[in-house]
Amino acid sequence: MLRLQKLTKTYKTGDQALKAIDLEVPKGQVLALIGPSGAGKSTMIRCINRLVEPTSGAVILENTDLTKLGPGALRRARREMGMIFQEYALVERLTVMENVLSGRLGYVGFWRSFLRRYPQADVDEAFRLLDRVGLLHMADKRADELSGGQRQRVGICRALIQNPKLLLVDEPTASLDPKTSRQIMRLITELCRERGLAAIINIHDVALAQMFVPRIVGLRFGEIVFDGVPAALTAEK
Ligand code: ADP
Ligand code: ADP
């Protein structure tokens, strides 16, 4: 469902963050992208939804090359991709519910979304998601009243409410303690399975990746140096 072809990113500084990456992610597959800091993980995720513009190569999501889309078509394509961030990126002064609903239009329509009343179906879905992640009782709390783990669960709901086909997850546990990190990884991978969602999860914690995902892709200096099951990774080290 997602295919990267010779995906290359060279920043203006001359940093070659991605060097002709080829990668295929089948429908419903969850993979972890691991590698040392500076390997290009974050660049890869951001090139897929074009928060970063690739220098060359193709990003093919269900037969559409996203690198060739104009602004309107890109906006529609981005609704197929949910994004989860390390630092949650919640709007602090809004409630949990409002933060979840803000995901309904995708990030491009972010501010516009506060100018209208939400359809009841969206509100219902937000309640269902909050219930699923155990935050129903927090729906009316402000985002800045939440713990890190709770904030990330709101981030997960916000990404899922637009019913994406692909989740792009950038270091979801980097700001969390080990126990909460495991809970968040379990939640993300379970939700992907329940919803048949594909996901690419950037994560520097190799042990955590091995615990929860069936496929690991290792990046180093902008190149894929490993692609296989978690057990194979252990054997190679
Ligand atoms: P990772 O997520 O694996 O830590 P990044 O994708 O953040 O790696 O970075 C890959 C390389 O690209 C690094 O050499 C980094 O310095 C460089 N890089 C990342 N973002 C930028 C940017 N905005 N401008 C210039 N160079 C960047
Ligand atoms: P630009 O104004 O350069 O087009 P954006 O406004 O799309 O950039 O995004 C700027 C940054 O804010 C992004 O790197 C992203 O991490 C973050 N961001 C944008 N929209 C959202 C959102 N809806 N939820 C969370 N983070 C967002």
CSV table of C-alpha atoms and ligand atoms in Angstrom, one decimal:
chain,number,residue,atom,x,y,z
A,1,MET,CA,0.0,0.0,0.0
A,2,LEU,CA,3.0,2.3,0.5
A,3,ARG,CA,6.1,2.2,-1.7
A,4,LEU,CA,9.1,4.4,-1.5
A,5,GLN,CA,11.2,4.4,-4.7
A,6,LYS,CA,14.7,5.9,-4.6
A,7,LEU,CA,13.5,8.3,-2.0
A,8,THR,CA,16.3,10.9,-1.5
A,9,LYS,CA,16.6,14.0,0.7
A,10,THR,CA,19.5,16.3,0.6
A,11,TYR,CA,19.0,19.3,2.9
A,12,LYS,CA,20.2,22.8,1.8
A,13,THR,CA,23.0,22.3,4.3
A,14,GLY,CA,24.3,19.5,2.2
A,15,ASP,CA,23.3,16.8,4.7
A,16,GLN,CA,22.3,13.7,2.7
A,17,ALA,CA,19.6,12.5,5.1
A,18,LEU,CA,18.1,9.8,2.8
A,19,LYS,CA,20.0,8.1,0.0
A,20,ALA,CA,17.8,6.4,-2.6
A,21,ILE,CA,15.6,4.5,-0.1
A,22,ASP,CA,13.5,1.7,-1.5
A,23,LEU,CA,10.9,0.3,0.9
A,24,GLU,CA,7.5,-1.4,0.6
A,25,VAL,CA,4.9,-1.5,3.4
A,26,PRO,CA,2.0,-3.9,2.7
A,27,LYS,CA,-1.5,-3.1,3.9
A,28,GLY,CA,-1.9,-3.5,7.6
A,29,GLN,CA,1.8,-4.0,8.4
A,30,VAL,CA,3.4,-2.3,11.3
A,31,LEU,CA,7.1,-1.7,11.1
A,32,ALA,CA,9.6,0.0,13.4
A,33,LEU,CA,12.3,2.2,11.9
A,34,ILE,CA,15.4,2.1,14.1
A,35,GLY,CA,18.8,3.7,13.8
A,36,PRO,CA,21.1,6.1,15.6
A,37,SER,CA,20.3,9.7,16.0
A,38,GLY,CA,20.9,11.4,12.6
A,39,ALA,CA,20.2,8.3,10.6
A,40,GLY,CA,17.3,9.9,8.7
A,41,LYS,CA,14.3,8.3,10.5
A,42,SER,CA,12.5,11.5,11.1
A,43,THR,CA,13.3,12.8,7.6
A,44,MET,CA,11.9,9.6,6.1
A,45,ILE,CA,8.6,9.9,8.0
A,46,ARG,CA,8.3,13.6,7.1
A,47,CYS,CA,9.1,13.0,3.4
A,48,ILE,CA,6.2,10.5,3.3
A,49,ASN,CA,3.6,13.2,4.1
A,50,ARG,CA,5.7,16.0,2.7
A,51,LEU,CA,6.2,18.0,5.9
A,52,VAL,CA,9.7,17.8,4.3
A,53,GLU,CA,9.9,17.9,0.5
A,54,PRO,CA,11.9,15.0,-0.9
A,55,THR,CA,14.7,16.0,-3.2
A,56,SER,CA,13.9,13.1,-5.6
A,57,GLY,CA,12.3,9.7,-5.8
A,58,ALA,CA,8.7,8.7,-5.3
A,59,VAL,CA,6.3,8.1,-2.4
A,60,ILE,CA,3.5,5.9,-3.7
A,61,LEU,CA,0.4,5.5,-1.5
A,62,GLU,CA,-2.1,3.2,-3.1
A,63,ASN,CA,-1.0,3.9,-6.7
A,64,THR,CA,-0.7,7.7,-6.2
A,65,ASP,CA,2.7,9.3,-6.2
A,66,LEU,CA,2.4,11.9,-3.4
A,67,THR,CA,5.5,13.8,-4.6
A,68,LYS,CA,3.6,14.8,-7.7
A,69,LEU,CA,0.5,16.2,-6.0
A,70,GLY,CA,-0.5,19.9,-5.9
A,71,PRO,CA,-1.7,21.5,-2.6
A,72,GLY,CA,-5.4,20.5,-2.8
A,73,ALA,CA,-4.7,16.9,-3.7
A,74,LEU,CA,-1.9,16.7,-1.1
A,75,ARG,CA,-4.3,17.9,1.5
A,76,ARG,CA,-6.7,15.1,0.7
A,77,ALA,CA,-4.0,12.5,0.6
A,78,ARG,CA,-2.7,13.6,4.0
A,79,ARG,CA,-6.1,12.7,5.5
A,80,GLU,CA,-5.1,9.1,4.7
A,81,MET,CA,-2.1,9.5,6.9
A,82,GLY,CA,-2.3,9.9,10.7
A,83,MET,CA,0.7,11.4,12.4
A,84,ILE,CA,1.7,10.9,16.1
A,85,PHE,CA,4.5,13.1,17.5
A,86,GLN,CA,7.1,12.7,20.2
A,87,GLU,CA,6.0,15.9,22.0
A,88,TYR,CA,2.3,15.2,21.4
A,89,ALA,CA,1.7,18.6,19.8
A,90,LEU,CA,-1.6,19.1,21.6
A,91,VAL,CA,-3.2,22.5,21.9
A,92,GLU,CA,-2.7,23.1,25.6
A,93,ARG,CA,-5.6,25.3,26.4
A,94,LEU,CA,-8.2,23.2,24.6
A,95,THR,CA,-9.9,20.2,26.1
A,96,VAL,CA,-9.0,16.6,25.4
A,97,MET,CA,-12.2,16.3,23.4
A,98,GLU,CA,-11.4,19.4,21.3
A,99,ASN,CA,-7.9,18.1,20.7
A,100,VAL,CA,-9.2,14.8,19.4
A,101,LEU,CA,-11.7,16.5,17.2
A,102,SER,CA,-9.1,18.8,15.8
A,103,GLY,CA,-7.6,15.8,14.0
A,104,ARG,CA,-10.8,15.3,12.0
A,105,LEU,CA,-9.7,17.7,9.2
A,106,GLY,CA,-6.0,16.8,9.2
A,107,TYR,CA,-3.3,19.3,10.1
A,108,VAL,CA,-3.8,21.6,7.1
A,109,GLY,CA,-7.4,22.5,8.1
A,110,PHE,CA,-6.4,22.7,11.8
A,111,TRP,CA,-7.5,26.2,12.7
A,112,ARG,CA,-10.5,26.2,10.4
A,113,SER,CA,-11.8,23.3,12.4
A,114,PHE,CA,-12.6,25.4,15.5
A,115,LEU,CA,-14.9,27.7,13.5
A,116,ARG,CA,-17.6,25.2,13.1
A,117,ARG,CA,-19.8,22.8,15.1
A,118,TYR,CA,-18.8,19.2,14.8
A,119,PRO,CA,-21.1,16.7,13.3
A,120,GLN,CA,-22.5,14.3,16.0
A,121,ALA,CA,-20.9,11.4,14.2
A,122,ASP,CA,-17.5,12.9,14.8
A,123,VAL,CA,-18.2,13.6,18.4
A,124,ASP,CA,-19.5,10.0,18.9
A,125,GLU,CA,-16.3,8.6,17.2
A,126,ALA,CA,-14.2,10.8,19.5
A,127,PHE,CA,-15.9,9.4,22.6
A,128,ARG,CA,-15.4,5.9,21.3
A,129,LEU,CA,-11.7,6.5,20.7
A,130,LEU,CA,-11.3,8.1,24.1
A,131,ASP,CA,-13.1,5.1,25.7
A,132,ARG,CA,-10.8,2.7,23.9
A,133,VAL,CA,-7.7,4.4,25.2
A,134,GLY,CA,-9.1,4.7,28.7
A,135,LEU,CA,-9.5,8.5,28.7
A,136,LEU,CA,-13.3,8.8,28.6
A,137,HIS,CA,-13.4,10.4,32.0
A,138,MET,CA,-10.9,13.0,30.9
A,139,ALA,CA,-12.8,14.3,27.9
A,140,ASP,CA,-13.4,17.7,29.4
A,141,LYS,CA,-10.0,18.2,31.0
A,142,ARG,CA,-7.6,20.7,29.5
A,143,ALA,CA,-4.7,19.2,27.7
A,144,ASP,CA,-2.2,20.9,30.0
A,145,GLU,CA,-3.7,19.0,33.0
A,146,LEU,CA,-2.6,15.6,31.6
A,147,SER,CA,0.4,13.4,32.2
A,148,GLY,CA,2.7,12.5,29.4
A,149,GLY,CA,1.2,9.1,28.8
A,150,GLN,CA,-2.3,10.6,28.8
A,151,ARG,CA,-1.2,13.2,26.3
A,152,GLN,CA,0.2,10.6,24.0
A,153,ARG,CA,-3.1,8.7,24.2
A,154,VAL,CA,-4.9,11.9,23.1
A,155,GLY,CA,-2.4,12.2,20.3
A,156,ILE,CA,-3.3,8.7,19.2
A,157,CYS,CA,-7.0,9.4,19.2
A,158,ARG,CA,-6.4,12.6,17.2
A,159,ALA,CA,-4.5,10.7,14.6
A,160,LEU,CA,-7.1,7.9,14.4
A,161,ILE,CA,-10.2,10.1,14.2
A,162,GLN,CA,-9.6,10.9,10.6
A,163,ASN,CA,-9.7,7.2,9.9
A,164,PRO,CA,-6.3,7.0,8.1
A,165,LYS,CA,-4.9,4.0,6.2
A,166,LEU,CA,-1.4,4.7,7.4
A,167,LEU,CA,0.0,5.9,10.7
A,168,LEU,CA,3.3,7.8,10.8
A,169,VAL,CA,4.7,7.8,14.3
A,170,ASP,CA,7.7,9.8,15.3
A,171,GLU,CA,9.4,8.7,18.5
A,172,PRO,CA,6.1,8.2,20.4
A,173,THR,CA,7.8,7.2,23.7
A,174,ALA,CA,10.9,9.4,23.7
A,175,SER,CA,9.4,11.7,26.5
A,176,LEU,CA,7.9,8.8,28.5
A,177,ASP,CA,9.2,6.5,31.3
A,178,PRO,CA,9.8,2.8,30.5
A,179,LYS,CA,6.5,1.5,31.8
A,180,THR,CA,4.4,4.1,30.1
A,181,SER,CA,6.4,3.6,26.9
A,182,ARG,CA,5.4,0.0,26.8
A,183,GLN,CA,1.8,0.9,27.4
A,184,ILE,CA,1.8,3.4,24.5
A,185,MET,CA,3.6,0.9,22.1
A,186,ARG,CA,1.1,-1.8,23.1
A,187,LEU,CA,-1.8,0.6,22.5
A,188,ILE,CA,-0.5,1.8,19.1
A,189,THR,CA,0.2,-1.7,17.8
A,190,GLU,CA,-3.1,-3.1,19.1
A,191,LEU,CA,-5.1,-0.3,17.5
A,192,CYS,CA,-3.3,-0.9,14.2
A,193,ARG,CA,-4.3,-4.6,14.3
A,194,GLU,CA,-7.9,-3.8,15.2
A,195,ARG,CA,-8.2,-1.3,12.4
A,196,GLY,CA,-6.1,-3.0,9.7
A,197,LEU,CA,-3.8,0.0,9.7
A,198,ALA,CA,-0.3,0.1,8.4
A,199,ALA,CA,2.2,2.1,10.5
A,200,ILE,CA,5.8,3.2,10.4
A,201,ILE,CA,7.1,3.9,13.9
A,202,ASN,CA,10.3,5.7,14.5
A,203,ILE,CA,11.9,4.5,17.6
A,204,HIS,CA,15.4,4.6,19.0
A,205,ASP,CA,14.7,2.1,21.7
A,206,VAL,CA,15.5,-1.2,19.9
A,207,ALA,CA,14.3,-3.5,22.7
A,208,LEU,CA,10.9,-1.7,22.8
A,209,ALA,CA,10.6,-2.1,19.0
A,210,GLN,CA,11.5,-5.8,19.2
A,211,MET,CA,8.8,-6.3,21.9
A,212,PHE,CA,5.9,-5.0,19.8
A,213,VAL,CA,6.5,-5.1,16.0
A,214,PRO,CA,6.9,-7.9,13.5
A,215,ARG,CA,9.3,-6.1,11.1
A,216,ILE,CA,12.2,-3.9,11.8
A,217,VAL,CA,14.0,-1.6,9.3
A,218,GLY,CA,17.4,-0.3,10.4
A,219,LEU,CA,18.6,3.0,9.0
A,220,ARG,CA,22.1,4.3,9.1
A,221,PHE,CA,23.6,7.4,7.3
A,222,GLY,CA,20.4,7.5,5.2
A,223,GLU,CA,20.6,3.9,4.0
A,224,ILE,CA,18.7,0.8,4.9
A,225,VAL,CA,21.2,-1.6,6.7
A,226,PHE,CA,18.7,-4.1,8.1
A,227,ASP,CA,15.2,-5.2,7.1
A,228,GLY,CA,13.7,-8.3,8.9
A,229,VAL,CA,12.1,-9.9,11.9
A,230,PRO,CA,13.1,-8.8,15.4
A,231,ALA,CA,14.8,-12.1,16.1
A,232,ALA,CA,17.1,-11.7,13.1
A,233,LEU,CA,18.3,-8.4,14.4
A,234,THR,CA,19.4,-9.9,17.7
A,235,ALA,CA,21.3,-12.6,16.0
A,236,GLU,CA,23.2,-10.1,13.9
A,237,LYS,CA,24.3,-7.8,16.7
B,1,ADP,P1,16.9,10.8,12.9
B,1,ADP,O1,15.5,11.1,12.9
B,1,ADP,O2,17.3,9.4,12.5
B,1,ADP,O3,17.6,11.3,14.1
B,1,ADP,P2,17.0,13.0,11.0
B,1,ADP,O4,16.1,12.6,9.9
B,1,ADP,O5,16.5,14.0,12.0
B,1,ADP,O6,17.6,11.7,11.7
B,1,ADP,O7,18.4,13.6,10.4
B,1,ADP,C1,19.1,13.0,9.3
B,1,ADP,C2,20.2,13.9,8.9
B,1,ADP,O8,19.6,15.1,8.3
B,1,ADP,C3,21.1,14.4,10.0
B,1,ADP,O9,22.4,14.5,9.5
B,1,ADP,C4,20.5,15.8,10.3
B,1,ADP,O10,21.5,16.6,10.8
B,1,ADP,C5,20.0,16.3,9.0
B,1,ADP,N1,18.9,17.2,9.1
B,1,ADP,C6,17.7,16.9,9.6
B,1,ADP,N2,16.8,17.9,9.6
B,1,ADP,C7,17.5,18.9,8.9
B,1,ADP,C8,17.2,20.2,8.5
B,1,ADP,N3,16.0,20.8,8.7
B,1,ADP,N4,18.2,20.9,7.9
B,1,ADP,C9,19.4,20.4,7.6
B,1,ADP,N5,19.7,19.2,8.0
B,1,ADP,C10,18.8,18.4,8.6
B,2,ADP,P1,4.0,25.1,7.7
B,2,ADP,O1,3.4,26.2,8.3
B,2,ADP,O2,5.5,25.2,7.6
B,2,ADP,O3,3.3,24.5,6.5
B,2,ADP,P2,2.7,23.3,9.5
B,2,ADP,O4,1.9,24.4,10.1
B,2,ADP,O5,2.0,22.3,8.6
B,2,ADP,O6,3.9,23.9,8.8
B,2,ADP,O7,3.4,22.5,10.6
B,2,ADP,C1,4.4,23.0,11.4
B,2,ADP,C2,4.8,22.0,12.4
B,2,ADP,O8,3.7,21.9,13.4
B,2,ADP,C3,4.9,20.6,11.8
B,2,ADP,O9,6.3,20.2,11.8
B,2,ADP,C4,4.2,19.6,12.7
B,2,ADP,O10,5.1,18.9,13.5
B,2,ADP,C5,3.3,20.5,13.6
B,2,ADP,N1,1.9,20.4,13.3
B,2,ADP,C6,1.2,21.0,12.3
B,2,ADP,N2,-0.1,20.7,12.4
B,2,ADP,C7,-0.2,19.9,13.4
B,2,ADP,C8,-1.3,19.2,14.0
B,2,ADP,N3,-2.6,19.3,13.6
B,2,ADP,N4,-1.1,18.5,15.1
B,2,ADP,C9,0.1,18.4,15.6
B,2,ADP,N5,1.2,19.0,15.1
B,2,ADP,C10,1.0,19.7,14.0
